[in-house]
Short mmCIF file of C-alpha atoms and ligand atoms in Angstrom, two decimals:
data_model
loop_
_atom_site.label_atom_id
_atom_site.label_comp_id
_atom_site.label_asym_id
_atom_site.label_seq_id
_atom_site.Cartn_x
_atom_site.Cartn_y
_atom_site.Cartn_z
CA MET A 83 -0.49 -0.21 0.26
CA VAL A 84 0.99 3.72 -0.45
CA TYR A 85 0.40 6.11 1.68
CA ARG A 86 -0.70 10.34 1.68
CA LYS A 87 -0.43 13.29 3.94
CA LEU A 88 -3.60 14.42 4.57
CA GLY A 89 -3.34 17.76 4.87
CA LYS A 90 -1.58 19.06 7.59
CA THR A 91 -3.89 16.51 9.93
CA GLY A 92 -0.68 14.51 10.59
CA LEU A 93 -2.34 11.78 9.65
CA SER A 94 -1.22 9.69 6.62
CA VAL A 95 -3.79 7.84 4.78
CA SER A 96 -4.02 5.30 2.33
CA VAL A 97 -4.38 6.60 -1.41
CA ILE A 98 -7.35 3.57 -2.00
CA GLY A 99 -9.35 4.14 1.32
CA TYR A 100 -12.95 2.13 2.11
CA GLY A 101 -16.04 3.56 1.58
CA ALA A 102 -18.62 2.05 3.75
CA PHE A 103 -22.03 2.95 2.00
CA LYS A 104 -22.70 -1.30 1.18
CA ILE A 105 -22.33 -3.03 4.54
CA GLY A 106 -25.24 -0.22 5.47
CA ARG A 107 -27.07 0.18 2.66
CA ASN A 108 -29.30 -0.80 -0.65
CA GLN A 109 -32.15 1.16 -1.15
CA LYS A 110 -32.31 4.38 -3.22
CA ILE A 111 -28.54 3.36 -4.93
CA LYS A 112 -27.03 4.80 -8.30
CA TYR A 113 -24.38 1.41 -8.56
CA PRO A 114 -24.88 -0.54 -11.71
CA GLU A 115 -25.89 -3.98 -9.46
CA THR A 116 -28.25 -4.41 -7.14
CA TYR A 117 -26.92 -6.18 -3.70
CA ALA A 118 -28.06 -7.63 0.04
CA LEU A 119 -26.79 -6.46 3.16
CA PRO A 120 -24.18 -9.11 4.03
CA GLY A 121 -24.97 -9.91 7.75
CA VAL A 122 -22.10 -8.82 10.73
CA ASN A 123 -20.09 -12.10 10.94
CA GLN A 124 -19.38 -11.42 6.83
CA VAL A 125 -18.53 -7.72 7.24
CA LYS A 126 -16.56 -8.42 9.92
CA THR A 127 -14.23 -11.18 7.73
CA PHE A 128 -14.23 -8.50 5.24
CA LEU A 129 -13.22 -5.56 7.58
CA LYS A 130 -10.34 -7.56 8.64
CA THR A 131 -9.32 -7.98 5.14
CA VAL A 132 -9.26 -3.45 4.31
CA ILE A 133 -6.72 -3.73 7.06
CA ASP A 134 -4.81 -6.79 5.47
CA LEU A 135 -4.32 -5.85 2.86
CA GLY A 136 -3.28 -2.31 4.28
CA ILE A 137 -5.93 0.82 4.13
CA ASN A 138 -6.04 2.55 7.21
CA TYR A 139 -9.27 4.26 6.28
CA ILE A 140 -13.50 4.01 6.40
CA ASP A 141 -15.16 6.10 5.77
CA THR A 142 -19.71 6.00 6.35
CA ALA A 143 -22.45 8.07 7.67
CA PRO A 144 -25.49 8.39 9.77
CA ALA A 145 -26.87 8.09 5.76
CA TYR A 146 -25.37 4.37 5.08
CA GLY A 147 -28.46 2.50 6.60
CA ILE A 148 -26.88 0.38 9.73
CA SER A 149 -23.32 1.08 8.53
CA GLU A 150 -21.69 2.42 12.05
CA GLU A 151 -23.55 0.02 13.85
CA GLN A 152 -21.67 -3.18 11.15
CA ILE A 153 -17.91 -1.12 11.19
CA GLY A 154 -19.25 -0.41 15.73
CA LYS A 155 -19.82 -4.11 16.41
CA CYS A 156 -16.90 -5.37 12.91
CA LEU A 157 -13.76 -3.70 14.23
CA GLU A 158 -13.67 -3.59 18.41
CA GLU A 159 -10.21 -5.63 18.65
CA ASN A 160 -9.02 -3.85 14.85
CA ARG A 161 -8.60 -0.37 14.97
CA ASN A 162 -5.76 0.37 16.10
CA ASP A 163 -3.93 3.05 13.79
CA LEU A 164 -7.27 3.06 11.30
CA ILE A 165 -8.74 6.40 11.18
CA LEU A 166 -12.69 6.35 10.58
CA SER A 167 -14.60 9.47 9.37
CA THR A 168 -18.46 10.06 9.84
CA LYS A 169 -20.66 12.58 8.06
CA VAL A 170 -23.13 14.49 9.96
CA GLY A 171 -26.80 16.81 8.46
CA GLU A 172 -28.50 13.74 6.49
CA GLN A 173 -29.95 10.14 7.45
CA PHE A 174 -32.21 8.04 5.46
CA ILE A 175 -35.16 7.38 7.17
CA HIS A 176 -38.31 5.04 5.26
CA GLY A 177 -36.55 5.14 2.14
CA ARG A 178 -35.47 8.44 1.98
CA SER A 179 -33.15 11.01 3.07
CA VAL A 180 -33.79 13.79 5.27
CA TYR A 181 -31.58 16.56 5.96
CA ASP A 182 -31.23 18.90 9.12
CA PHE A 183 -28.30 20.86 9.93
CA SER A 184 -30.03 22.57 13.27
CA GLN A 185 -27.82 22.43 16.19
CA LYS A 186 -29.80 20.09 18.24
CA ALA A 187 -30.13 17.56 15.64
CA VAL A 188 -26.10 17.67 14.60
CA GLU A 189 -25.51 17.25 18.39
CA LYS A 190 -27.84 14.49 18.90
CA SER A 191 -26.10 12.63 15.46
CA ILE A 192 -22.49 12.93 16.74
CA HIS A 193 -23.12 11.30 19.62
CA ASN A 194 -25.88 8.41 17.98
CA SER A 195 -22.09 7.82 15.64
CA LEU A 196 -19.86 8.19 18.62
CA LYS A 197 -22.47 5.11 20.59
CA LYS A 198 -22.77 3.39 17.11
CA LEU A 199 -18.67 3.01 15.71
CA LYS A 200 -17.76 2.03 20.19
CA ILE A 201 -15.59 5.59 20.44
CA ASP A 202 -15.35 8.54 22.13
CA CYS A 203 -13.61 9.77 19.18
CA ILE A 204 -14.47 10.18 16.20
CA ASP A 205 -11.13 11.09 13.78
CA ILE A 206 -12.81 13.35 11.11
CA VAL A 207 -16.82 14.41 10.79
CA TYR A 208 -18.71 16.22 7.14
CA VAL A 209 -21.10 17.88 6.48
CA HIS A 210 -23.56 15.30 4.80
CA SER A 211 -24.91 18.66 2.25
CA ASP A 212 -28.16 18.17 1.16
CA GLY A 213 -26.33 20.05 -2.70
CA ASN A 214 -27.18 23.42 -1.18
CA ASP A 215 -23.45 24.00 0.13
CA LYS A 216 -24.02 27.74 0.63
CA GLN A 217 -27.25 27.47 2.86
CA ILE A 218 -25.89 24.80 5.11
CA ILE A 219 -22.01 27.32 5.75
CA GLN A 220 -23.59 30.68 5.67
CA ASN A 221 -26.80 30.29 7.47
CA SER A 222 -26.85 27.07 9.96
CA ALA A 223 -25.30 25.79 13.04
CA VAL A 224 -23.47 22.84 11.96
CA VAL A 225 -19.53 24.64 11.09
CA GLU A 226 -20.28 26.04 15.21
CA VAL A 227 -20.91 22.63 16.30
CA LEU A 228 -18.40 20.87 14.91
CA GLN A 229 -15.57 23.37 16.13
CA ASN A 230 -17.24 22.98 19.27
CA PHE A 231 -16.97 18.97 19.42
CA LYS A 232 -13.45 19.09 18.33
CA SER A 233 -12.62 21.94 20.80
CA LYS A 234 -13.92 19.06 23.31
CA GLY A 235 -11.79 16.55 22.00
CA MET A 236 -15.00 14.69 20.96
CA ILE A 237 -13.91 15.16 16.87
CA ARG A 238 -10.01 15.36 14.91
CA PHE A 239 -11.56 17.22 12.20
CA VAL A 240 -14.05 18.18 10.24
CA GLY A 241 -14.63 19.25 6.59
CA MET A 242 -17.55 18.90 4.32
CA SER A 243 -18.44 16.43 2.00
CA CYS A 244 -19.31 19.25 -0.65
CA LYS A 245 -21.49 19.22 -4.26
CA THR A 246 -20.43 22.19 -5.43
CA ASP A 247 -17.42 24.45 -6.50
CA GLU A 248 -19.09 27.72 -4.58
CA GLY A 249 -18.87 24.68 -1.47
CA ILE A 250 -15.89 23.95 -1.83
CA VAL A 251 -14.61 26.98 -2.20
CA LEU A 252 -17.01 28.73 1.29
CA ALA A 253 -15.59 25.85 3.65
CA MET A 254 -11.75 25.51 2.89
CA PRO A 255 -10.86 28.20 5.41
CA TRP A 256 -12.66 25.92 8.24
CA SER A 257 -12.28 22.21 7.19
CA ASP A 258 -8.87 20.52 8.06
CA VAL A 259 -9.99 17.51 5.11
CA LEU A 260 -12.81 18.11 1.58
CA MET A 261 -14.27 15.86 0.54
CA LEU A 262 -15.56 16.55 -3.13
CA GLU A 263 -16.50 14.28 -6.00
CA TYR A 264 -13.43 13.98 -8.73
CA ASN A 265 -13.57 11.58 -11.74
CA LEU A 266 -13.56 11.28 -15.56
CA ASN A 267 -16.98 12.51 -15.83
CA ARG A 268 -16.50 15.95 -13.39
CA LYS A 269 -12.58 16.87 -14.04
CA GLN A 270 -14.14 20.78 -12.47
CA ASN A 271 -12.84 20.65 -9.24
CA LYS A 272 -8.72 20.26 -10.05
CA LYS A 273 -8.20 23.51 -9.00
CA GLU A 274 -9.23 23.68 -6.15
CA ILE A 275 -7.47 20.27 -4.86
CA GLN A 276 -4.77 22.01 -6.22
CA GLN A 277 -5.80 24.75 -3.89
CA ALA A 278 -6.41 23.54 -0.80
CA PHE A 279 -3.15 20.87 -1.32
CA GLU A 280 -1.43 24.26 -1.17
CA ASN A 281 -2.65 24.79 1.88
CA GLY A 282 -3.04 22.11 3.80
CA ILE A 283 -6.32 20.69 3.66
CA GLY A 284 -6.46 17.30 3.40
CA VAL A 285 -9.32 15.97 -0.29
CA VAL A 286 -11.35 13.30 -0.22
CA VAL A 287 -12.08 11.82 -2.98
CA LYS A 288 -15.52 10.18 -3.17
CA LYS A 289 -17.62 8.73 -6.65
CA GLY A 290 -14.18 8.11 -7.71
CA LEU A 291 -15.38 5.57 -9.95
CA GLY A 292 -18.49 6.81 -11.12
CA SER A 293 -19.80 4.82 -8.40
CA GLY A 294 -19.43 2.12 -10.87
CA TRP A 295 -20.11 3.19 -14.04
CA LEU A 296 -15.89 4.14 -14.88
CA ALA A 297 -13.58 1.65 -15.83
CA PRO A 298 -11.65 1.14 -12.18
CA GLU A 299 -8.07 1.49 -13.80
CA THR A 300 -8.70 4.44 -15.48
CA ALA A 301 -10.41 5.92 -12.96
CA ILE A 302 -8.08 4.75 -10.05
CA ARG A 303 -4.84 6.37 -12.11
CA PHE A 304 -6.99 9.74 -12.88
CA VAL A 305 -8.20 10.59 -9.63
CA LEU A 306 -4.46 9.46 -7.99
CA SER A 307 -2.77 11.41 -10.61
CA HIS A 308 -3.61 14.56 -9.09
CA GLN A 309 -0.66 15.23 -6.73
CA GLY A 310 -3.83 16.77 -4.09
CA VAL A 311 -5.78 13.96 -3.62
CA SER A 312 -4.50 12.55 -0.11
CA THR A 313 -7.13 9.53 -1.13
CA LEU A 314 -9.91 7.72 -3.10
CA LEU A 315 -12.77 5.82 -1.39
CA ILE A 316 -13.70 3.30 -2.85
CA ALA A 317 -16.84 1.67 -2.53
CA THR A 318 -15.98 -2.42 -3.64
CA SER A 319 -18.49 -5.09 -1.82
CA LYS A 320 -15.56 -8.18 -3.67
CA VAL A 321 -12.53 -9.17 -1.92
CA GLU A 322 -10.70 -9.40 -6.06
CA HIS A 323 -11.79 -5.88 -6.54
CA LEU A 324 -10.44 -4.25 -3.50
CA LYS A 325 -7.56 -6.09 -4.27
CA GLU A 326 -7.41 -5.36 -8.50
CA ASN A 327 -8.07 -1.37 -7.36
CA ILE A 328 -4.96 -1.48 -4.88
CA GLU A 329 -3.08 -2.79 -6.72
CA PHE A 330 -4.17 -0.16 -10.36
CA ALA A 331 -3.72 2.32 -7.54
CA CYS A 332 0.18 0.91 -6.74
CA ASP A 333 1.37 0.32 -9.64
CA LEU A 334 0.48 4.23 -10.67
CA ILE A 335 2.46 5.67 -7.81
CA ASN A 336 5.20 3.46 -7.42
CA GLN A 337 6.22 4.22 -12.04
N1 NAP B 279 -22.31 13.21 -0.41
C1 NAP B 279 -21.60 11.91 -0.09
O1 NAP B 279 -20.47 12.41 1.11
C2 NAP B 279 -20.82 10.82 -0.73
C3 NAP B 279 -21.21 10.22 -1.43
C4 NAP B 279 -20.84 9.55 -2.13
C5 NAP B 279 -20.04 8.13 -1.74
N2 NAP B 279 -19.54 9.19 -1.38
C6 NAP B 279 -18.36 8.09 -0.17
O2 NAP B 279 -17.64 7.48 -1.39
C7 NAP B 279 -17.77 6.52 -1.09
C8 NAP B 279 -17.29 6.17 -2.56
O3 NAP B 279 -18.62 6.31 -3.79
P1 NAP B 279 -19.49 5.59 -4.31
O4 NAP B 279 -20.56 4.52 -3.29
O5 NAP B 279 -20.12 6.21 -4.79
O6 NAP B 279 -18.66 4.59 -5.19
P2 NAP B 279 -17.46 4.61 -5.84
O7 NAP B 279 -16.06 3.91 -5.80
O8 NAP B 279 -16.97 5.37 -7.28
O9 NAP B 279 -17.47 2.23 -6.64
C9 NAP B 279 -18.16 1.97 -6.91
C10 NAP B 279 -18.54 0.73 -7.06
O10 NAP B 279 -17.83 0.08 -8.09
C11 NAP B 279 -17.78 -1.00 -7.94
N3 NAP B 279 -16.04 -1.45 -7.93
C12 NAP B 279 -15.51 -1.09 -7.72
N4 NAP B 279 -14.25 -1.68 -7.99
C13 NAP B 279 -14.17 -2.10 -9.71
C14 NAP B 279 -13.42 -3.41 -9.31
N5 NAP B 279 -12.31 -3.49 -9.72
N6 NAP B 279 -14.39 -4.04 -10.83
C15 NAP B 279 -15.40 -3.39 -10.75
N7 NAP B 279 -16.29 -2.67 -10.07
C16 NAP B 279 -15.64 -2.00 -9.21
C17 NAP B 279 -18.27 -1.31 -6.79
O11 NAP B 279 -19.49 -2.75 -6.76
P3 NAP B 279 -19.19 -3.76 -6.66
O12 NAP B 279 -19.00 -3.97 -4.82
O13 NAP B 279 -18.92 -5.09 -7.18
O14 NAP B 279 -17.00 -4.58 -6.07
C18 NAP B 279 -19.61 -0.65 -6.79
O15 NAP B 279 -20.37 -1.15 -7.18
C19 NAP B 279 -18.70 6.07 -0.96
O16 NAP B 279 -19.09 4.64 -0.19
C20 NAP B 279 -18.60 6.66 0.47
O17 NAP B 279 -17.46 6.30 1.25
C21 NAP B 279 -19.47 9.91 -0.13
#
């Protein structure tokens, strides 16, 4: 595995991270194929392989169904040095996304995540945007609440999973880490990734494989060839894909 610095956080992340969507939710998905949710024992074995292959960063969210619970149950003995991120602002209730960026909802969400993940400090918490990045940053309590939890030592680093170009610019001044979409079909934030890199902000890429619609090797090469990308999260459910993706990434970087 190859590792890169995550901005100025002091953390080194594997260039391939694990996006834990598929272990928790199989409704309203964007992937090409449907799938059954894995049971706890299956998840335990899978996450052990993830870690054994050198992946040290796992991303989840309250909106990913039972993903946080699965991680909490499966990683108890295995979490040394593992970097975990979750999000606030979105929940998935009765088959649909519900957003709430109020102080009360965000505080409750962080406490719930700590409990489900069975930890007393979360490495990274992102704002889970509904698409109105600017409105959320400027008119809700969410950034202040995240910073309060950070100052209390219950979160180590904060950031936003942005959906707009404007949101990326507005999130940069207060974020340690930014999550954004960057892939062969959506290349527009190349400049912002460079800017984040120069400002010591870690960049975590989501949907690098276009949620499974892009050819993995070319897609991984494209994303990781940007020096500002710290890690590419991939949501696979198959060990052979996990291994293949790591090989693509490491071949590129070792060239
Ligand atoms: N708003 C947000 O904050 C947000 C939004 C989207 C994503 N994310 C984060 O980013 C992560 C990844 O994005 P994503 O969930 O959209 O999916 P993605 O990683 O872009 O694509 C996942 C899909 O690619 C397939 N795949 C992976 N490796 C493959 C390989 N070697 N060969 C063939 N198929 C392969 C997977 O199928 P198999 O299971 O068959 O491998 C899966 O269907 C998420 O899990 C989440 O952590 C965040």
